[in-house]
Short mmCIF file of C-alpha atoms in Angstrom, two decimals:
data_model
loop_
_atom_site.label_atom_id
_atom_site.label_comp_id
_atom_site.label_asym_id
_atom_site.label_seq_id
_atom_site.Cartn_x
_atom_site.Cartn_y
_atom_site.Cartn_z
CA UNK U 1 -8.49 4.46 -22.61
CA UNK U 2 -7.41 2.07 -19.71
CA UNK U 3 -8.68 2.90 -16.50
CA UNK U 4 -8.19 1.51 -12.64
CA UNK U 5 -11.60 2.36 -11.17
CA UNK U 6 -14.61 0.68 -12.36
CA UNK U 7 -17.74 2.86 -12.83
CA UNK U 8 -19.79 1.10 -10.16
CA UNK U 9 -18.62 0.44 -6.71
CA UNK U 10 -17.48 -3.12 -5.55
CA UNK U 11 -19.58 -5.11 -3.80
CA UNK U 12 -18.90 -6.15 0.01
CA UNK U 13 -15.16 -7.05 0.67
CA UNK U 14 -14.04 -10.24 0.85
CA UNK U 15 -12.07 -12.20 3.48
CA UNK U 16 -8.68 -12.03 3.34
CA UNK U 17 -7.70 -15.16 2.20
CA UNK U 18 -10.72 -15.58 -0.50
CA UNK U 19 -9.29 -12.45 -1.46
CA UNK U 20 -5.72 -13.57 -2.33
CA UNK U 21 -6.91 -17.15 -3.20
CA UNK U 22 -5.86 -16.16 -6.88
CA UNK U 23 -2.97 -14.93 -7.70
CA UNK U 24 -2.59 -11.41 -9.16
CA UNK U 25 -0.83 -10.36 -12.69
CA UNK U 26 3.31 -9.91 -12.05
CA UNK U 27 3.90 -6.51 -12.23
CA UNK U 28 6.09 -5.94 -15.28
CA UNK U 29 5.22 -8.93 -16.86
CA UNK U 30 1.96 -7.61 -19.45
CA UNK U 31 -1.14 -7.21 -17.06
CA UNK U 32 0.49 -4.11 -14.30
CA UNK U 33 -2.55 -2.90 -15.32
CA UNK U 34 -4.69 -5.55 -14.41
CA UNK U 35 -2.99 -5.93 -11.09
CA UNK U 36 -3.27 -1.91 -9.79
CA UNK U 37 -6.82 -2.11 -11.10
CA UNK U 38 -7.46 -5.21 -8.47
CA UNK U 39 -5.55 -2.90 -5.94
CA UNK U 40 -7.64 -0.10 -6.58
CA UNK U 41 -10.66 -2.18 -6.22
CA UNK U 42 -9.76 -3.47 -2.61
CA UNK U 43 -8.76 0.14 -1.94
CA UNK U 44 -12.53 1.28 -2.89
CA UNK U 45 -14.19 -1.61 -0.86
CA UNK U 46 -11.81 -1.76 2.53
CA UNK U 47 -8.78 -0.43 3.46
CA UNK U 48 -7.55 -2.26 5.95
CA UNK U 49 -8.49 -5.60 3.56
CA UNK U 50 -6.50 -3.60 0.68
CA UNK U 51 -3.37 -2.84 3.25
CA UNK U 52 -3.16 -6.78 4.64
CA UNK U 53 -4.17 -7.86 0.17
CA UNK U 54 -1.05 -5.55 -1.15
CA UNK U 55 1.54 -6.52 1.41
CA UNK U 56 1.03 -10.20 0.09
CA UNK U 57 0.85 -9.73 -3.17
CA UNK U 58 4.12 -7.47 -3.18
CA UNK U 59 5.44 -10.53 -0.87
CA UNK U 60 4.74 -12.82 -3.75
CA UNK U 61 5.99 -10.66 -6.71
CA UNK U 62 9.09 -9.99 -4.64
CA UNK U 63 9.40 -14.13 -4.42
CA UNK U 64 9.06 -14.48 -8.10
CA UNK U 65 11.37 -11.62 -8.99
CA UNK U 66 13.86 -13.40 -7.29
CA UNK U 67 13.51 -17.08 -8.49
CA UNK U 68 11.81 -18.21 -4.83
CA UNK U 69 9.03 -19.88 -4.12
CA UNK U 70 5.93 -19.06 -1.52
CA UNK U 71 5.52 -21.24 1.02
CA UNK U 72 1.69 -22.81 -0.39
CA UNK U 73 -1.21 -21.67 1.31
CA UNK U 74 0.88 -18.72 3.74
CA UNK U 75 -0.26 -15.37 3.93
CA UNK U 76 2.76 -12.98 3.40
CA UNK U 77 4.02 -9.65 5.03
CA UNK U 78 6.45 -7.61 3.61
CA UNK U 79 7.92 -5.66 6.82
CA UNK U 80 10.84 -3.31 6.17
CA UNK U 81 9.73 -0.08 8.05
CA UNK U 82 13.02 1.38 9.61
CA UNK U 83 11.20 4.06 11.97
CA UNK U 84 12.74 6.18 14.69
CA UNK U 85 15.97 4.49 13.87
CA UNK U 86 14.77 1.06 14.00
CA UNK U 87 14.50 -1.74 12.48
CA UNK U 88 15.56 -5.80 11.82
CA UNK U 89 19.46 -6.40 11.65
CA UNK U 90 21.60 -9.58 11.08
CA UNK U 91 23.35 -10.80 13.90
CA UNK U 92 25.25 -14.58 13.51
CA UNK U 93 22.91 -15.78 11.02
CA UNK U 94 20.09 -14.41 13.01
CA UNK U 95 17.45 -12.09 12.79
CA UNK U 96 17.22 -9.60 15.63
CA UNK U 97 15.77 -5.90 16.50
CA UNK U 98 12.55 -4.86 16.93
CA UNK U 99 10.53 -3.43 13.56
CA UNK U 100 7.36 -1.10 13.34
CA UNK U 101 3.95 -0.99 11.48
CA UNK U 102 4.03 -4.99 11.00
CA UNK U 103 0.60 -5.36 9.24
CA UNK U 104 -1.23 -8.19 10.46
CA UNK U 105 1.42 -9.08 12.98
CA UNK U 106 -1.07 -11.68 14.73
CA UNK U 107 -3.00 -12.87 11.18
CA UNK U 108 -0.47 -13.59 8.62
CA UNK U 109 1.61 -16.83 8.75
CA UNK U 110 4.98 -15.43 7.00
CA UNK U 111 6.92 -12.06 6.59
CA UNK U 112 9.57 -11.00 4.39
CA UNK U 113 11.59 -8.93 6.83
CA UNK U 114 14.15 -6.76 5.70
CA UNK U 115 16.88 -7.14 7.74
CA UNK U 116 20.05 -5.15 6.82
CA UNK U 117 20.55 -5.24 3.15
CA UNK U 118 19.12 -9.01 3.21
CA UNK U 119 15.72 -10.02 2.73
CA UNK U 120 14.71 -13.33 5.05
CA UNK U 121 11.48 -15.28 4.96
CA UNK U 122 10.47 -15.78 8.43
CA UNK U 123 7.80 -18.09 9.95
CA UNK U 124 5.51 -16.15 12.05
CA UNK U 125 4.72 -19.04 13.97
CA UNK U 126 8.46 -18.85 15.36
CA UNK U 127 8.15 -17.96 19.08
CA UNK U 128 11.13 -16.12 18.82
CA UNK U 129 8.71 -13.95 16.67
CA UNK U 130 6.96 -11.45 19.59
CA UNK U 131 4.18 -8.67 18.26
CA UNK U 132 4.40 -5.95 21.25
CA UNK U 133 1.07 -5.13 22.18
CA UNK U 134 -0.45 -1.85 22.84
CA UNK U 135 1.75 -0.25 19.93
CA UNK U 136 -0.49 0.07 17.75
CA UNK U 137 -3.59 2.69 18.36
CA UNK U 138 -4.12 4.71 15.38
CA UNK U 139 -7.52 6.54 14.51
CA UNK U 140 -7.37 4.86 11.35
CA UNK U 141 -6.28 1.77 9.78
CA UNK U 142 -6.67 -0.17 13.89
CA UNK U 143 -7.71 -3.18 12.19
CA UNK U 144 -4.59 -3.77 10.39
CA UNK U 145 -2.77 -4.67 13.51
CA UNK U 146 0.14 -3.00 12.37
CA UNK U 147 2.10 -3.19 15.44
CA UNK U 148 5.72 -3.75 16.57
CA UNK U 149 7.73 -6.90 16.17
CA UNK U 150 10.51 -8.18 18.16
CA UNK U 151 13.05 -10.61 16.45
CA UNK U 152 14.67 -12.66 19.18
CA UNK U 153 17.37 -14.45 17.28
CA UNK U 154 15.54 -16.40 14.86
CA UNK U 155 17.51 -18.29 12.30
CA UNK U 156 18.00 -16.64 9.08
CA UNK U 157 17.14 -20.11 6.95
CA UNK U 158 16.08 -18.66 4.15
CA UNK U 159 16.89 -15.28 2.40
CA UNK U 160 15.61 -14.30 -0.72
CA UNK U 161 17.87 -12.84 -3.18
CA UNK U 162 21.60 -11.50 -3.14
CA UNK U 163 22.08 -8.54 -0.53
CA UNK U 164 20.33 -4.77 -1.65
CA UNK U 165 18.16 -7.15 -3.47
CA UNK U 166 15.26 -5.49 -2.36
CA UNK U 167 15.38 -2.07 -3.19
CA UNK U 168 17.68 -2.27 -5.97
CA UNK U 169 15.47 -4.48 -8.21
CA UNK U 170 13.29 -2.58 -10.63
CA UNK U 171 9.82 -3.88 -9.36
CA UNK U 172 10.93 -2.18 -5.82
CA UNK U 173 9.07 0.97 -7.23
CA UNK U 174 6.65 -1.06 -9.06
CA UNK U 175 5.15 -2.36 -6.04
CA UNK U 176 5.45 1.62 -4.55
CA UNK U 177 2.97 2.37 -7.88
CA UNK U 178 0.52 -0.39 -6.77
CA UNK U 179 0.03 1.04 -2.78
CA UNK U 180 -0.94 4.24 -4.91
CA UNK U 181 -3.48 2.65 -6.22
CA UNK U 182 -5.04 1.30 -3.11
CA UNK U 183 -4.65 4.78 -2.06
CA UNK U 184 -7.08 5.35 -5.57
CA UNK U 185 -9.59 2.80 -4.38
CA UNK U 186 -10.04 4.29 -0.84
CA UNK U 187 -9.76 7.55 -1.98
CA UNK U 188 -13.21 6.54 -4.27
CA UNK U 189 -14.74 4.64 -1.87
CA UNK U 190 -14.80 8.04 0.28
CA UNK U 191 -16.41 9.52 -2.71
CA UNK U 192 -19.13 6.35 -3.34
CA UNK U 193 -20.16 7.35 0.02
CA UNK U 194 -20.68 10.96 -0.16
CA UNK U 195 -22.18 11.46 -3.89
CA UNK U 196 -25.53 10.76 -3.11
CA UNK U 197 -25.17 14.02 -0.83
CA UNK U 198 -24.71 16.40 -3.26
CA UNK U 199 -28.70 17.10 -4.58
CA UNK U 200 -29.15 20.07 -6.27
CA UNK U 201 -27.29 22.30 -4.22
CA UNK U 202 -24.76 24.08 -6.39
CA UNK U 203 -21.50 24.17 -3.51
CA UNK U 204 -22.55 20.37 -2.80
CA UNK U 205 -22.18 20.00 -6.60
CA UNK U 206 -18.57 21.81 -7.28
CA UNK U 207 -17.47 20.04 -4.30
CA UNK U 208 -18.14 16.51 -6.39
CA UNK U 209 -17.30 18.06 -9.60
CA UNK U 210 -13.38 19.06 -7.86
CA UNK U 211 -13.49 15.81 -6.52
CA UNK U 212 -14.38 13.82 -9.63
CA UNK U 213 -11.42 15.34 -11.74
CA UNK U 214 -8.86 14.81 -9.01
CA UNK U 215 -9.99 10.59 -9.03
CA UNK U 216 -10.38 10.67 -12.79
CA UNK U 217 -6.46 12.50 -13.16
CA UNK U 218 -5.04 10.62 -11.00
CA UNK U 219 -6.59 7.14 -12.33
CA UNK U 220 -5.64 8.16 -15.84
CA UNK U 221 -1.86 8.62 -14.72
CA UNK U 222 -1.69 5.38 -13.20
CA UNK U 223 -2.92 3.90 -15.40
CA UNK U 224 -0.62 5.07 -17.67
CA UNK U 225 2.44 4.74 -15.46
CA UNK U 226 1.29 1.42 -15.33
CA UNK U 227 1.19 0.80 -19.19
CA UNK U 228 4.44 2.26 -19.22
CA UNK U 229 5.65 -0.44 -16.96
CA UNK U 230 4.80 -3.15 -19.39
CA UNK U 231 6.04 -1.48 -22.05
CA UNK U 232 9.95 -1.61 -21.07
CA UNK U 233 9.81 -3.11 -17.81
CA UNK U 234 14.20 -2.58 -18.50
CA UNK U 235 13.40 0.97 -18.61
CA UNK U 236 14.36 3.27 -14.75
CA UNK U 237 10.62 4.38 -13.74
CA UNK U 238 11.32 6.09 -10.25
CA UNK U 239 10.33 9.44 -11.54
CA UNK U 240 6.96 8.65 -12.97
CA UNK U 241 6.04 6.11 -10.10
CA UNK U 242 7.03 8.72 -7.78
CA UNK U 243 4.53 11.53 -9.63
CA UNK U 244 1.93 9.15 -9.59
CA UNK U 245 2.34 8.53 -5.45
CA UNK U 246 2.33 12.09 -4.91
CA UNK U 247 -0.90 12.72 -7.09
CA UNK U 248 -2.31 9.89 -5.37
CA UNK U 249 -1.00 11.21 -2.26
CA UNK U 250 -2.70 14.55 -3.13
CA UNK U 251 -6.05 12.84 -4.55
CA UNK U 252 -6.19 11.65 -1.12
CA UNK U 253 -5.57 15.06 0.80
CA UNK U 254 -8.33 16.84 -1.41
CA UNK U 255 -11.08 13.88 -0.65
CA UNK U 256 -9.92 14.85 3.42
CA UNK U 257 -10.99 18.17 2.83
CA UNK U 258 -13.64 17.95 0.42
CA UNK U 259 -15.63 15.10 1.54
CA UNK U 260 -16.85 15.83 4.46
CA UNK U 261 -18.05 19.68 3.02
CA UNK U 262 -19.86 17.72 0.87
CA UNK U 263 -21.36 15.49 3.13
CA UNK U 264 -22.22 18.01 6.01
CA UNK U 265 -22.94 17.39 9.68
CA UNK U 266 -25.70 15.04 8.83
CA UNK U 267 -24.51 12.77 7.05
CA UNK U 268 -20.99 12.86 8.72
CA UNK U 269 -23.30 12.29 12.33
CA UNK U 270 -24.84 8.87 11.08
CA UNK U 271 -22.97 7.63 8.32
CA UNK U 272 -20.35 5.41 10.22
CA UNK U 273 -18.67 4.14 7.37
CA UNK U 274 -17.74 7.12 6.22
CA UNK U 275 -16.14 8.60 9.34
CA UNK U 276 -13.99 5.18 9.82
CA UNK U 277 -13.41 5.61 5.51
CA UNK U 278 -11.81 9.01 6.20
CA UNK U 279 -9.84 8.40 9.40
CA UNK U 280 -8.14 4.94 7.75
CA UNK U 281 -7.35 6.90 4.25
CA UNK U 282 -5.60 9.75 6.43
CA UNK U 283 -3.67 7.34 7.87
CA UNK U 284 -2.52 4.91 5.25
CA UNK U 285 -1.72 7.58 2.88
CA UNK U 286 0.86 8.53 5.14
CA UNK U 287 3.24 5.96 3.63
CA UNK U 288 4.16 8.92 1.98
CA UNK U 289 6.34 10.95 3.47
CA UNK U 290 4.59 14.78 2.20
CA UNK U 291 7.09 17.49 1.73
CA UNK U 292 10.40 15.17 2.07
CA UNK U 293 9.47 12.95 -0.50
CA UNK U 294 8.05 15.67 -2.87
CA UNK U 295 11.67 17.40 -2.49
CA UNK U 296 13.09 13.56 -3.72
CA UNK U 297 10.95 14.21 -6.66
CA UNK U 298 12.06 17.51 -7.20
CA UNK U 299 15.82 16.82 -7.30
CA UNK U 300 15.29 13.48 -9.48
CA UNK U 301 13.47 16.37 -11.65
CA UNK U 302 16.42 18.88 -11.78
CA UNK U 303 19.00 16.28 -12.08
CA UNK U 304 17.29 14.43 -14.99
CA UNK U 305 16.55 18.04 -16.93
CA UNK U 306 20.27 19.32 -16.54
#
């Protein structure tokens, strides 16, 4: 049976850009697989690595699904949040607006911002391109300079496909299956730290046993949903994407709790990996939105079963 997560750990976590230096499987093209499995395994050995690793690789499959090509050698953003009412806008053939949780706002070299209903590929190196300092100070997740943006009129030169391109192509929730995985990876990662804890004591023990079958489902249902992909990549898979976020989403809520009961006050007191594990997984999961986008699922379940 296919399976994301390795059975031993990664080893240390690469830079960025040796990270990225190859290219990952298309997702939708025979190896989705292949890709949430490499996902999974920069999820397991750094999150903030994993966060800045995804949001190029989606950049890149977003390029190709659209007939574009990457500008050689860039590191890509994909930043589309639309916060607090917020967010990039066309103005006269310009990009303007200010736009929140730009991962690696002062590392990567190009974004694709989503601006209206248009996507645009915008050089970074633009001055016209602003991070706003001091907006970003999580408890989590601090390294992935994910802070806000403002657009100051820079030229639209080159958008990448036709207008609602981006969420109304089918690898939109493709790429939404493959941040689930990263939430996999860190999710095991937290557990690679805290199994050695366990001994003999039986609580220690159900705690790793609970936490063991909540990795192992929710690997085994991405990596089906991912199979499923390939298989008829024509086919509408919002609702089993969607399941597979929220058990990943849930995977990552029971390692919260369960971890550090595992782990106790000792090794919680001098294990600093583990602390800064926990506080960037709490915050990264929360890409999904909890309750409002479990009622999405339930609806999309209702309508499709009437």
């Amino acid at each position: 049976m296919t399976t994301l997560l390795d059975a031993a750990p990664p080893g240390p976590a690469p830079d960025l850009a040796d990270a990225v230096r190859q290219p990952l499987p298309l997702p939708g093209h025979g190896d989705t697989p292949g890709r949430w499995r490499a996902l999974a395994a920069w999820g397991r050995t750094d999150l903030v690595l994993a966060r800045l690793a995804e949001g190029h690789t989606d950049a890149l499959a977003i390029l190709a699904e659209a007939g574009c090509t990457p500008v050689p050698g860039a590191l890509y953003g994909v930043w589309a949040a639309r916060s607090g009412g917020i967010g990039a806008e066309l103005h006269d053939g310009a990009v303007r607006g200010t736009v929140r949780f730009c991962s690696g706002a002062h590392r990567l070299d190009r974004a694709l911002v989503i601006a209206d209903a248009l996507i645009v590929d915008v050089d970074l190196r633009d001055p016209r391109v602003r991070p706003v300092e001091g907006t970003w100070n999580p408890a989590g997740m601090a390294a992935s300079d994910s802070v806000d943006v403002e657009f100051s009129a820079v030229p639209a030169e080159v958008t990448v496909g036709p207008p609602g391109f981006y969420t109304g192509r089918p690898g939109f929730w493709w790429g939404g299956g493959g941040v689930a995985a990263v939430w996999l990876g860190g999710a095991a990662g937290v557990v690679d730290d805290v199994r050695d804890a366990a001994g003999t004591d039986p609580h220690r023990l159900a705690h790793l046993g609970a936490l063991h079958t909540a990795l192992a489902t929710t690997d085994a249902l991405l990596a089906r949903t991912a199979a499923a992909i390939d298989a008829d990549p024509v086919a509408d898979h919002t609702t089993a994407v969607w399941t597979a976020r929220a058990a990943a989403e849930h995977l990552c809520r029971t390692v919260g709790d369960l971890a550090p009961r595992l782990a106790g006050a000792t090794v919680l007191s001098r294990h600093g990996r583990l602390g800064a594990r926990l506080a960037d997984l709490g915050v990264y999961v929360r890409q999904h939105h909890a309750e409002r986008d479990l009622a999405a699922l339930g609806a999309r379940v209702v309508e499709e079963e009437s």
